[in-house]
Each structure stands twice: as C-alpha cells, then as structure tokens.
JSON list of C-alpha atoms in Angstrom, two decimals:
[
{"chain": "A", "resi": 1, "resn": "MET", "atom": "CA", "xyz": [0.00, 0.00, 0.00]},
{"chain": "A", "resi": 2, "resn": "SER", "atom": "CA", "xyz": [1.29, 3.44, -0.94]},
{"chain": "A", "resi": 3, "resn": "VAL", "atom": "CA", "xyz": [0.80, 6.00, 1.84]},
{"chain": "A", "resi": 4, "resn": "THR", "atom": "CA", "xyz": [1.74, 9.68, 1.84]},
{"chain": "A", "resi": 5, "resn": "ILE", "atom": "CA", "xyz": [1.65, 12.00, 4.82]},
{"chain": "A", "resi": 6, "resn": "TYR", "atom": "CA", "xyz": [1.81, 15.78, 4.53]},
{"chain": "A", "resi": 7, "resn": "HIS", "atom": "CA", "xyz": [3.76, 16.29, 7.71]},
{"chain": "A", "resi": 8, "resn": "ASN", "atom": "CA", "xyz": [5.01, 19.06, 9.97]},
{"chain": "A", "resi": 9, "resn": "PRO", "atom": "CA", "xyz": [7.59, 17.56, 12.34]},
{"chain": "A", "resi": 10, "resn": "ARG", "atom": "CA", "xyz": [6.94, 20.33, 14.90]},
{"chain": "A", "resi": 11, "resn": "CYS", "atom": "CA", "xyz": [3.23, 19.40, 15.19]},
{"chain": "A", "resi": 12, "resn": "GLY", "atom": "CA", "xyz": [2.24, 16.86, 17.82]},
{"chain": "A", "resi": 13, "resn": "LYS", "atom": "CA", "xyz": [-0.80, 15.66, 15.84]},
{"chain": "A", "resi": 14, "resn": "SER", "atom": "CA", "xyz": [1.37, 15.19, 12.78]},
{"chain": "A", "resi": 15, "resn": "ARG", "atom": "CA", "xyz": [3.99, 13.24, 14.74]},
{"chain": "A", "resi": 16, "resn": "GLY", "atom": "CA", "xyz": [1.20, 11.15, 16.27]},
{"chain": "A", "resi": 17, "resn": "ALA", "atom": "CA", "xyz": [-0.23, 10.27, 12.85]},
{"chain": "A", "resi": 18, "resn": "LEU", "atom": "CA", "xyz": [3.22, 9.29, 11.58]},
{"chain": "A", "resi": 19, "resn": "GLU", "atom": "CA", "xyz": [3.73, 7.08, 14.64]},
{"chain": "A", "resi": 20, "resn": "LEU", "atom": "CA", "xyz": [0.35, 5.40, 14.05]},
{"chain": "A", "resi": 21, "resn": "LEU", "atom": "CA", "xyz": [1.33, 4.61, 10.46]},
{"chain": "A", "resi": 22, "resn": "ARG", "atom": "CA", "xyz": [4.69, 3.19, 11.46]},
{"chain": "A", "resi": 23, "resn": "ALA", "atom": "CA", "xyz": [3.13, 1.17, 14.31]},
{"chain": "A", "resi": 24, "resn": "ARG", "atom": "CA", "xyz": [1.06, -0.57, 11.63]},
{"chain": "A", "resi": 25, "resn": "GLY", "atom": "CA", "xyz": [4.18, -1.46, 9.69]},
{"chain": "A", "resi": 26, "resn": "LEU", "atom": "CA", "xyz": [3.71, 1.26, 7.08]},
{"chain": "A", "resi": 27, "resn": "GLU", "atom": "CA", "xyz": [6.56, 3.48, 6.00]},
{"chain": "A", "resi": 28, "resn": "PRO", "atom": "CA", "xyz": [4.84, 6.40, 4.30]},
{"chain": "A", "resi": 29, "resn": "ARG", "atom": "CA", "xyz": [6.28, 8.89, 1.88]},
{"chain": "A", "resi": 30, "resn": "VAL", "atom": "CA", "xyz": [6.77, 11.85, 4.20]},
{"chain": "A", "resi": 31, "resn": "VAL", "atom": "CA", "xyz": [6.26, 15.27, 2.64]},
{"chain": "A", "resi": 32, "resn": "ASP", "atom": "CA", "xyz": [7.46, 18.12, 4.84]},
{"chain": "A", "resi": 33, "resn": "TYR", "atom": "CA", "xyz": [4.91, 20.41, 3.29]},
{"chain": "A", "resi": 34, "resn": "LEU", "atom": "CA", "xyz": [6.47, 23.56, 4.76]},
{"chain": "A", "resi": 35, "resn": "LYS", "atom": "CA", "xyz": [9.65, 22.84, 2.78]},
{"chain": "A", "resi": 36, "resn": "THR", "atom": "CA", "xyz": [7.92, 21.26, -0.24]},
{"chain": "A", "resi": 37, "resn": "PRO", "atom": "CA", "xyz": [4.47, 22.83, -0.44]},
{"chain": "A", "resi": 38, "resn": "PRO", "atom": "CA", "xyz": [1.76, 21.22, -2.54]},
{"chain": "A", "resi": 39, "resn": "SER", "atom": "CA", "xyz": [0.70, 23.15, -5.63]},
{"chain": "A", "resi": 40, "resn": "ALA", "atom": "CA", "xyz": [-2.78, 24.58, -5.99]},
{"chain": "A", "resi": 41, "resn": "ALA", "atom": "CA", "xyz": [-3.61, 21.61, -8.25]},
{"chain": "A", "resi": 42, "resn": "GLU", "atom": "CA", "xyz": [-2.36, 19.13, -5.64]},
{"chain": "A", "resi": 43, "resn": "LEU", "atom": "CA", "xyz": [-4.40, 20.92, -2.98]},
{"chain": "A", "resi": 44, "resn": "GLU", "atom": "CA", "xyz": [-7.46, 20.72, -5.23]},
{"chain": "A", "resi": 45, "resn": "HIS", "atom": "CA", "xyz": [-6.95, 16.96, -5.52]},
{"chain": "A", "resi": 46, "resn": "ILE", "atom": "CA", "xyz": [-6.50, 16.57, -1.76]},
{"chain": "A", "resi": 47, "resn": "LEU", "atom": "CA", "xyz": [-9.63, 18.61, -1.08]},
{"chain": "A", "resi": 48, "resn": "SER", "atom": "CA", "xyz": [-11.64, 16.47, -3.50]},
{"chain": "A", "resi": 49, "resn": "LEU", "atom": "CA", "xyz": [-10.47, 13.32, -1.69]},
{"chain": "A", "resi": 50, "resn": "LEU", "atom": "CA", "xyz": [-11.30, 14.86, 1.68]},
{"chain": "A", "resi": 51, "resn": "GLY", "atom": "CA", "xyz": [-14.66, 16.14, 0.47]},
{"chain": "A", "resi": 52, "resn": "LEU", "atom": "CA", "xyz": [-13.85, 19.57, 1.90]},
{"chain": "A", "resi": 53, "resn": "GLU", "atom": "CA", "xyz": [-13.89, 23.15, 0.73]},
{"chain": "A", "resi": 54, "resn": "PRO", "atom": "CA", "xyz": [-10.63, 25.17, 0.95]},
{"chain": "A", "resi": 55, "resn": "ARG", "atom": "CA", "xyz": [-11.67, 27.16, 4.02]},
{"chain": "A", "resi": 56, "resn": "ALA", "atom": "CA", "xyz": [-12.08, 23.90, 5.97]},
{"chain": "A", "resi": 57, "resn": "LEU", "atom": "CA", "xyz": [-8.38, 23.16, 5.43]},
{"chain": "A", "resi": 58, "resn": "ILE", "atom": "CA", "xyz": [-7.06, 26.63, 6.29]},
{"chain": "A", "resi": 59, "resn": "ARG", "atom": "CA", "xyz": [-5.53, 27.35, 9.68]},
{"chain": "A", "resi": 60, "resn": "LYS", "atom": "CA", "xyz": [-7.28, 30.59, 10.57]},
{"chain": "A", "resi": 61, "resn": "GLY", "atom": "CA", "xyz": [-5.15, 31.27, 13.65]},
{"chain": "A", "resi": 62, "resn": "GLU", "atom": "CA", "xyz": [-1.96, 31.77, 11.65]},
{"chain": "A", "resi": 63, "resn": "ALA", "atom": "CA", "xyz": [-0.66, 35.32, 11.19]},
{"chain": "A", "resi": 64, "resn": "ALA", "atom": "CA", "xyz": [-0.45, 34.69, 7.43]},
{"chain": "A", "resi": 65, "resn": "TYR", "atom": "CA", "xyz": [-4.23, 34.23, 7.36]},
{"chain": "A", "resi": 66, "resn": "LYS", "atom": "CA", "xyz": [-4.93, 37.81, 8.36]},
{"chain": "A", "resi": 67, "resn": "GLU", "atom": "CA", "xyz": [-1.90, 39.21, 6.54]},
{"chain": "A", "resi": 68, "resn": "ALA", "atom": "CA", "xyz": [-3.12, 37.69, 3.27]},
{"chain": "A", "resi": 69, "resn": "GLY", "atom": "CA", "xyz": [-6.67, 38.96, 3.86]},
{"chain": "A", "resi": 70, "resn": "LEU", "atom": "CA", "xyz": [-8.09, 35.44, 3.71]},
{"chain": "A", "resi": 71, "resn": "ASP", "atom": "CA", "xyz": [-10.92, 36.36, 6.05]},
{"chain": "A", "resi": 72, "resn": "ASN", "atom": "CA", "xyz": [-12.52, 38.14, 3.07]},
{"chain": "A", "resi": 73, "resn": "PRO", "atom": "CA", "xyz": [-15.64, 36.06, 2.28]},
{"chain": "A", "resi": 74, "resn": "ASP", "atom": "CA", "xyz": [-15.54, 37.21, -1.36]},
{"chain": "A", "resi": 75, "resn": "LEU", "atom": "CA", "xyz": [-12.34, 35.31, -2.14]},
{"chain": "A", "resi": 76, "resn": "ASP", "atom": "CA", "xyz": [-12.96, 32.50, -4.58]},
{"chain": "A", "resi": 77, "resn": "ARG", "atom": "CA", "xyz": [-11.66, 28.95, -4.49]},
{"chain": "A", "resi": 78, "resn": "ALA", "atom": "CA", "xyz": [-8.70, 29.71, -6.79]},
{"chain": "A", "resi": 79, "resn": "ALA", "atom": "CA", "xyz": [-7.56, 32.59, -4.58]},
{"chain": "A", "resi": 80, "resn": "LEU", "atom": "CA", "xyz": [-7.74, 30.43, -1.45]},
{"chain": "A", "resi": 81, "resn": "LEU", "atom": "CA", "xyz": [-5.82, 27.58, -3.09]},
{"chain": "A", "resi": 82, "resn": "ALA", "atom": "CA", "xyz": [-3.17, 29.99, -4.37]},
{"chain": "A", "resi": 83, "resn": "ALA", "atom": "CA", "xyz": [-2.76, 31.45, -0.87]},
{"chain": "A", "resi": 84, "resn": "MET", "atom": "CA", "xyz": [-2.39, 27.99, 0.67]},
{"chain": "A", "resi": 85, "resn": "ALA", "atom": "CA", "xyz": [0.22, 27.03, -1.92]},
{"chain": "A", "resi": 86, "resn": "ALA", "atom": "CA", "xyz": [2.12, 30.29, -1.36]},
{"chain": "A", "resi": 87, "resn": "HIS", "atom": "CA", "xyz": [1.84, 30.09, 2.45]},
{"chain": "A", "resi": 88, "resn": "PRO", "atom": "CA", "xyz": [1.85, 26.38, 3.36]},
{"chain": "A", "resi": 89, "resn": "ILE", "atom": "CA", "xyz": [1.78, 27.20, 7.08]},
{"chain": "A", "resi": 90, "resn": "LEU", "atom": "CA", "xyz": [-1.93, 27.84, 6.43]},
{"chain": "A", "resi": 91, "resn": "ILE", "atom": "CA", "xyz": [-2.61, 24.20, 5.54]},
{"chain": "A", "resi": 92, "resn": "GLU", "atom": "CA", "xyz": [-4.16, 22.13, 8.31]},
{"chain": "A", "resi": 93, "resn": "ARG", "atom": "CA", "xyz": [-2.13, 19.04, 9.15]},
{"chain": "A", "resi": 94, "resn": "PRO", "atom": "CA", "xyz": [-1.47, 16.21, 8.99]},
{"chain": "A", "resi": 95, "resn": "ILE", "atom": "CA", "xyz": [-3.07, 14.95, 5.81]},
{"chain": "A", "resi": 96, "resn": "VAL", "atom": "CA", "xyz": [-2.68, 11.29, 4.90]},
{"chain": "A", "resi": 97, "resn": "LEU", "atom": "CA", "xyz": [-3.35, 9.82, 1.46]},
{"chain": "A", "resi": 98, "resn": "ALA", "atom": "CA", "xyz": [-3.84, 6.06, 1.06]},
{"chain": "A", "resi": 99, "resn": "ASN", "atom": "CA", "xyz": [-5.96, 3.72, -1.04]},
{"chain": "A", "resi": 100, "resn": "GLY", "atom": "CA", "xyz": [-7.27, 6.56, -3.20]},
{"chain": "A", "resi": 101, "resn": "LYS", "atom": "CA", "xyz": [-8.62, 8.30, -0.11]},
{"chain": "A", "resi": 102, "resn": "ALA", "atom": "CA", "xyz": [-7.49, 11.08, 2.21]},
{"chain": "A", "resi": 103, "resn": "ALA", "atom": "CA", "xyz": [-7.92, 11.86, 5.89]},
{"chain": "A", "resi": 104, "resn": "LEU", "atom": "CA", "xyz": [-7.11, 14.81, 8.07]},
{"chain": "A", "resi": 105, "resn": "GLY", "atom": "CA", "xyz": [-5.32, 13.52, 11.15]},
{"chain": "A", "resi": 106, "resn": "ARG", "atom": "CA", "xyz": [-7.04, 15.72, 13.71]},
{"chain": "A", "resi": 107, "resn": "PRO", "atom": "CA", "xyz": [-7.10, 13.65, 15.85]},
{"chain": "A", "resi": 108, "resn": "PRO", "atom": "CA", "xyz": [-4.43, 11.30, 14.47]},
{"chain": "A", "resi": 109, "resn": "GLU", "atom": "CA", "xyz": [-6.78, 8.31, 14.79]},
{"chain": "A", "resi": 110, "resn": "ASN", "atom": "CA", "xyz": [-8.87, 9.75, 11.95]},
{"chain": "A", "resi": 111, "resn": "ILE", "atom": "CA", "xyz": [-6.34, 8.32, 9.49]},
{"chain": "A", "resi": 112, "resn": "LEU", "atom": "CA", "xyz": [-7.12, 4.73, 10.47]},
{"chain": "A", "resi": 113, "resn": "GLY", "atom": "CA", "xyz": [-10.33, 4.75, 8.44]},
{"chain": "A", "resi": 114, "resn": "ILE", "atom": "CA", "xyz": [-8.47, 4.99, 5.12]},
{"chain": "A", "resi": 115, "resn": "LEU", "atom": "CA", "xyz": [-5.83, 2.33, 5.77]}
]
C-alpha cells in the first residue's frame, strides 16, 4: 500500500499520525509540506479526496491568514488555493493519502479509516 503524509515535524498531531502509520508497519512517503508545499492543483486533488472546501483546510489562527486577507468572504476557491500554496503554514495538518482516499489527522486516529 502506498501512503503519503503531509507532515510538519513540529506538530504533535502530525507526529502522532506518523507514529500510528509506522506502528502498523507502514513506511509512508513523508512530505514536509512547509519545505515542499503542494501546488494549488495538488491541494485541489487533496480537497476532493477529503470532500472539503478550501476554508475547511485553512488554519485561521496563523498570522499569514490575516496578513493575506483570507478572512474576506468574497475570495474565490482559486484565490484560497493559491494562498495555501504560497503560504503552506496555512494548511491544516497532517493529511494522509492512502488507497485513493485522504484523511485529516485531527485527531491522528482519523487516518485509520483509510488504511
């Protein structure tokens, strides 16, 4: 099984999800998304797998959220995706992809349903 985790090593939930994967004998492809951010197209794909809209995957407490004016309700999907790609700190984490599905690991146990 091919598993990918969009991971932030400084995040406890992200570390917990990675530990859960490894405890099940899986060695995922680990993408440090702050160093290698997903493109807007990749984010679109992830959102479609998650069944979420962009705002549901944006971390609203980050300074970059207000600095980029993302609280503007008139921003369209493309603008939100572009902002997330440009400022990956805004992307909620961790995100795990496996078996053609995706899960947001908040809490980390959420990922178990796609394995």
